[in-house]
PDB file of C-alpha atoms in Angstrom:
ATOM      1  CA  UNK X   1     -93.023  -1.887 -37.057  1.00 50.00           C
ATOM      2  CA  UNK X   2     -94.864  -0.851 -40.220  1.00 50.00           C
ATOM      3  CA  UNK X   3     -93.786   1.736 -42.824  1.00 51.00           C
ATOM      4  CA  UNK X   4     -96.252   3.941 -44.725  1.00 53.00           C
ATOM      5  CA  UNK X   5     -94.532   6.261 -47.196  1.00 57.00           C
ATOM      6  CA  UNK X   6     -92.216   8.478 -44.971  1.00 64.00           C
ATOM      7  CA  UNK X   7     -93.350   7.400 -41.671  1.00 72.00           C
ATOM      8  CA  UNK X   8     -92.849   4.171 -39.468  1.00 82.00           C
ATOM      9  CA  UNK X   9     -95.335   3.202 -36.963  1.00 85.00           C
ATOM     10  CA  UNK X  10     -95.038   0.865 -34.028  1.00 89.00           C
ATOM     11  CA  UNK X  11     -97.782  -1.718 -33.864  1.00 89.00           C
ATOM     12  CA  UNK X  12     -98.469  -4.218 -30.943  1.00 90.00           C
ATOM     13  CA  UNK X  13    -100.672  -7.311 -31.508  1.00 87.00           C
ATOM     14  CA  UNK X  14    -102.171  -8.759 -28.470  1.00 86.00           C
ATOM     15  CA  UNK X  15    -104.063 -12.126 -28.446  1.00 81.00           C
ATOM     16  CA  UNK X  16    -106.450 -12.252 -25.535  1.00 79.00           C
ATOM     17  CA  UNK X  17    -106.707 -15.001 -23.178  1.00 80.00           C
ATOM     18  CA  UNK X  18    -109.687 -16.471 -24.797  1.00 77.00           C
ATOM     19  CA  UNK X  19    -107.435 -17.146 -27.838  1.00 73.00           C
ATOM     20  CA  UNK X  20    -110.134 -15.599 -30.255  1.00 76.00           C
ATOM     21  CA  UNK X  21    -109.914 -11.833 -29.696  1.00 81.00           C
ATOM     22  CA  UNK X  22    -107.107  -9.800 -31.229  1.00 85.00           C
ATOM     23  CA  UNK X  23    -106.215  -6.397 -30.602  1.00 88.00           C
ATOM     24  CA  UNK X  24    -103.881  -4.350 -32.886  1.00 90.00           C
ATOM     25  CA  UNK X  25    -102.569  -0.939 -31.482  1.00 94.00           C
ATOM     26  CA  UNK X  26    -100.941   1.482 -33.845  1.00 93.00           C
ATOM     27  CA  UNK X  27     -98.911   4.174 -32.066  1.00 93.00           C
ATOM     28  CA  UNK X  28     -98.741   7.601 -33.818  1.00 91.00           C
ATOM     29  CA  UNK X  29     -95.231   8.889 -34.032  1.00 88.00           C
ATOM     30  CA  UNK X  30     -96.206  12.100 -32.482  1.00 86.00           C
ATOM     31  CA  UNK X  31     -96.406  13.287 -28.730  1.00 91.00           C
ATOM     32  CA  UNK X  32     -99.003  15.928 -28.540  1.00 93.00           C
ATOM     33  CA  UNK X  33     -97.710  19.152 -26.650  1.00 91.00           C
ATOM     34  CA  UNK X  34     -99.551  19.869 -23.345  1.00 93.00           C
ATOM     35  CA  UNK X  35    -100.969  23.098 -24.917  1.00 92.00           C
ATOM     36  CA  UNK X  36    -102.579  21.060 -27.945  1.00 92.00           C
ATOM     37  CA  UNK X  37    -104.139  18.346 -25.908  1.00 94.00           C
ATOM     38  CA  UNK X  38    -107.632  19.847 -25.694  1.00 95.00           C
ATOM     39  CA  UNK X  39    -107.708  20.225 -29.457  1.00 95.00           C
ATOM     40  CA  UNK X  40    -106.259  16.661 -29.793  1.00 95.00           C
ATOM     41  CA  UNK X  41    -109.016  15.463 -27.550  1.00 96.00           C
ATOM     42  CA  UNK X  42    -111.628  17.088 -29.729  1.00 96.00           C
ATOM     43  CA  UNK X  43    -110.104  15.623 -33.015  1.00 96.00           C
ATOM     44  CA  UNK X  44    -109.805  12.118 -31.495  1.00 97.00           C
ATOM     45  CA  UNK X  45    -113.633  12.346 -30.380  1.00 97.00           C
ATOM     46  CA  UNK X  46    -114.607  13.709 -33.855  1.00 96.00           C
ATOM     47  CA  UNK X  47    -112.547  10.921 -35.595  1.00 96.00           C
ATOM     48  CA  UNK X  48    -113.911   8.234 -33.466  1.00 95.00           C
ATOM     49  CA  UNK X  49    -117.376   9.284 -34.390  1.00 94.00           C
ATOM     50  CA  UNK X  50    -116.827   8.825 -38.207  1.00 91.00           C
ATOM     51  CA  UNK X  51    -114.328   5.853 -37.957  1.00 88.00           C
ATOM     52  CA  UNK X  52    -115.923   2.624 -39.514  1.00 86.00           C
ATOM     53  CA  UNK X  53    -113.688   0.399 -37.542  1.00 86.00           C
ATOM     54  CA  UNK X  54    -111.355   0.872 -34.653  1.00 92.00           C
ATOM     55  CA  UNK X  55    -110.956   3.899 -32.503  1.00 95.00           C
ATOM     56  CA  UNK X  56    -108.356   6.379 -31.379  1.00 96.00           C
ATOM     57  CA  UNK X  57    -107.109   6.777 -27.717  1.00 96.00           C
ATOM     58  CA  UNK X  58    -105.503  10.014 -26.430  1.00 97.00           C
ATOM     59  CA  UNK X  59    -103.272   9.686 -23.440  1.00 96.00           C
ATOM     60  CA  UNK X  60    -104.030  13.318 -22.014  1.00 93.00           C
ATOM     61  CA  UNK X  61    -101.281  12.988 -19.379  1.00 95.00           C
ATOM     62  CA  UNK X  62     -98.408  11.733 -21.756  1.00 95.00           C
ATOM     63  CA  UNK X  63     -99.771  13.024 -25.046  1.00 95.00           C
ATOM     64  CA  UNK X  64     -99.564   9.790 -26.876  1.00 95.00           C
ATOM     65  CA  UNK X  65    -102.258   8.643 -29.450  1.00 96.00           C
ATOM     66  CA  UNK X  66    -102.807   5.175 -30.705  1.00 95.00           C
ATOM     67  CA  UNK X  67    -105.226   3.681 -32.983  1.00 96.00           C
ATOM     68  CA  UNK X  68    -106.850   0.331 -31.693  1.00 94.00           C
ATOM     69  CA  UNK X  69    -108.677  -2.134 -33.597  1.00 91.00           C
ATOM     70  CA  UNK X  70    -110.218  -5.234 -32.260  1.00 87.00           C
ATOM     71  CA  UNK X  71    -110.806  -8.493 -34.355  1.00 81.00           C
ATOM     72  CA  UNK X  72    -111.845 -12.145 -33.915  1.00 77.00           C
ATOM     73  CA  UNK X  73    -109.701 -14.785 -35.278  1.00 70.00           C
ATOM     74  CA  UNK X  74    -108.112 -17.776 -33.740  1.00 61.00           C
ATOM     75  CA  UNK X  75    -104.816 -16.478 -32.492  1.00 54.00           C
ATOM     76  CA  UNK X  76    -103.286 -20.012 -32.649  1.00 53.00           C
ATOM     77  CA  UNK X  77    -103.733 -20.172 -36.286  1.00 60.00           C
ATOM     78  CA  UNK X  78    -102.612 -16.644 -37.115  1.00 62.00           C
ATOM     79  CA  UNK X  79    -100.483 -17.250 -40.098  1.00 67.00           C
ATOM     80  CA  UNK X  80     -97.826 -14.652 -41.273  1.00 70.00           C
ATOM     81  CA  UNK X  81     -99.899 -13.759 -44.341  1.00 74.00           C
ATOM     82  CA  UNK X  82    -103.000 -13.005 -42.314  1.00 75.00           C
ATOM     83  CA  UNK X  83    -101.068 -11.204 -39.716  1.00 76.00           C
ATOM     84  CA  UNK X  84     -99.577  -8.776 -42.346  1.00 80.00           C
ATOM     85  CA  UNK X  85    -103.197  -8.248 -43.627  1.00 80.00           C
ATOM     86  CA  UNK X  86    -104.527  -7.395 -40.174  1.00 80.00           C
ATOM     87  CA  UNK X  87    -101.508  -4.954 -39.474  1.00 83.00           C
ATOM     88  CA  UNK X  88    -102.070  -3.273 -42.859  1.00 85.00           C
ATOM     89  CA  UNK X  89    -105.904  -2.854 -42.153  1.00 84.00           C
ATOM     90  CA  UNK X  90    -104.972  -1.329 -38.854  1.00 86.00           C
ATOM     91  CA  UNK X  91    -102.674   1.043 -40.482  1.00 89.00           C
ATOM     92  CA  UNK X  92    -104.886   2.274 -43.277  1.00 89.00           C
ATOM     93  CA  UNK X  93    -107.078   4.699 -41.066  1.00 91.00           C
ATOM     94  CA  UNK X  94    -103.949   6.056 -39.327  1.00 92.00           C
ATOM     95  CA  UNK X  95    -102.273   6.971 -42.787  1.00 90.00           C
ATOM     96  CA  UNK X  96    -105.692   8.350 -44.070  1.00 91.00           C
ATOM     97  CA  UNK X  97    -105.770  10.604 -40.931  1.00 93.00           C
ATOM     98  CA  UNK X  98    -102.193  11.714 -40.402  1.00 92.00           C
ATOM     99  CA  UNK X  99    -102.896  14.955 -42.611  1.00 93.00           C
ATOM    100  CA  UNK X 100    -105.628  15.790 -40.074  1.00 95.00           C
ATOM    101  CA  UNK X 101    -103.414  15.406 -37.000  1.00 94.00           C
ATOM    102  CA  UNK X 102    -100.607  17.339 -38.648  1.00 92.00           C
ATOM    103  CA  UNK X 103    -103.000  20.102 -39.465  1.00 94.00           C
ATOM    104  CA  UNK X 104    -104.436  20.251 -35.878  1.00 94.00           C
ATOM    105  CA  UNK X 105    -101.324  19.516 -33.898  1.00 91.00           C
ATOM    106  CA  UNK X 106     -98.844  21.425 -35.803  1.00 89.00           C
ATOM    107  CA  UNK X 107    -100.676  24.211 -37.634  1.00 91.00           C
ATOM    108  CA  UNK X 108    -103.425  24.959 -34.985  1.00 91.00           C
ATOM    109  CA  UNK X 109    -106.166  24.245 -37.456  1.00 94.00           C
ATOM    110  CA  UNK X 110    -109.679  23.728 -36.271  1.00 95.00           C
ATOM    111  CA  UNK X 111    -110.241  19.852 -35.893  1.00 95.00           C
ATOM    112  CA  UNK X 112    -113.719  19.832 -37.676  1.00 96.00           C
ATOM    113  CA  UNK X 113    -112.386  21.969 -40.604  1.00 96.00           C
ATOM    114  CA  UNK X 114    -109.164  19.707 -40.965  1.00 96.00           C
ATOM    115  CA  UNK X 115    -111.400  16.580 -41.144  1.00 95.00           C
ATOM    116  CA  UNK X 116    -113.591  18.256 -43.750  1.00 95.00           C
ATOM    117  CA  UNK X 117    -110.444  19.186 -45.776  1.00 95.00           C
ATOM    118  CA  UNK X 118    -108.966  15.691 -45.534  1.00 93.00           C
ATOM    119  CA  UNK X 119    -112.261  14.208 -46.673  1.00 93.00           C
ATOM    120  CA  UNK X 120    -112.369  16.437 -49.680  1.00 94.00           C
ATOM    121  CA  UNK X 121    -108.692  15.504 -50.451  1.00 92.00           C
ATOM    122  CA  UNK X 122    -109.565  11.899 -50.319  1.00 90.00           C
ATOM    123  CA  UNK X 123    -112.439  12.321 -52.602  1.00 91.00           C
ATOM    124  CA  UNK X 124    -110.465  14.301 -54.969  1.00 92.00           C
ATOM    125  CA  UNK X 125    -107.695  11.523 -54.843  1.00 89.00           C
ATOM    126  CA  UNK X 126    -110.306   8.853 -55.312  1.00 87.00           C
ATOM    127  CA  UNK X 127    -111.817  10.680 -58.361  1.00 89.00           C
ATOM    128  CA  UNK X 128    -108.371  11.217 -59.913  1.00 87.00           C
ATOM    129  CA  UNK X 129    -107.602   7.579 -59.558  1.00 84.00           C
ATOM    130  CA  UNK X 130    -110.918   6.425 -60.935  1.00 85.00           C
ATOM    131  CA  UNK X 131    -110.366   8.732 -64.004  1.00 83.00           C
ATOM    132  CA  UNK X 132    -106.929   7.379 -64.532  1.00 82.00           C
ATOM    133  CA  UNK X 133    -108.112   3.889 -64.399  1.00 75.00           C
ATOM    134  CA  UNK X 134    -110.858   4.516 -66.918  1.00 68.00           C
ATOM    135  CA  UNK X 135    -108.552   6.376 -69.085  1.00 63.00           C
ATOM    136  CA  UNK X 136    -106.129   3.175 -68.997  1.00 59.00           C
ATOM    137  CA  UNK X 137    -108.976   0.667 -69.422  1.00 57.00           C
ATOM    138  CA  UNK X 138    -111.622   2.544 -71.492  1.00 53.00           C
ATOM    139  CA  UNK X 139    -110.384   2.057 -75.154  1.00 50.00           C
ATOM    140  CA  UNK X 140    -109.554  -1.651 -74.531  1.00 48.00           C
ATOM    141  CA  UNK X 141    -112.915  -2.400 -73.056  1.00 44.00           C
ATOM    142  CA  UNK X 142    -114.874  -0.693 -75.758  1.00 44.00           C
ATOM    143  CA  UNK X 143    -112.643  -2.598 -78.412  1.00 46.00           C
ATOM    144  CA  UNK X 144    -113.375  -5.934 -76.918  1.00 45.00           C
ATOM    145  CA  UNK X 145    -117.132  -5.361 -77.036  1.00 48.00           C
ATOM    146  CA  UNK X 146    -117.138  -4.639 -80.578  1.00 49.00           C
ATOM    147  CA  UNK X 147    -115.314  -7.997 -81.349  1.00 51.00           C
ATOM    148  CA  UNK X 148    -117.497  -9.966 -79.113  1.00 49.00           C
TER     149      UNK X 148
END
C-alpha cells in the first residue's frame, strides 16, 4: 500500500520467472460505474496515448482500473530502497491523472477536455513552483556572483 496525499493505493509487484522483468500494478481506488465505462475506456485510451511510461488497463466487466509499469532489474537484488523508488515511480502518473479520472467518472466531463485541463493545471503548478524557487534562490545567487 502506498499513500499519496488523501488517497491510498494498492500496489502489486510481480517478479517474472526470468528473474529480470518486474511488473508493478497500481490499482485505482475507484470502481467505474457501468454507465460510465464507455467514457472510462475512452479516457484510458487517451491517457495511454500520451503516457511516457506504463499504461492503464480497464476491466470493462468489473470496472477496475489499474496502472501497469514494467521494469528490468534483477529481482533477486531488489533492495528495499530500490523497491520504494520503483513503487513511487509507478505511483506518480496515477497521482497526476487522478483529477482527470474524477472529472470524467464523477462529473461526466469529456475525457479529452479533462486531460487538457489537467495538463494546464500541471503547467501552472510547475510554473508557480519554478517562480517560487527562483524567488528563494535568486538574490543569493546574484550575491555570490558579485563576490566571486
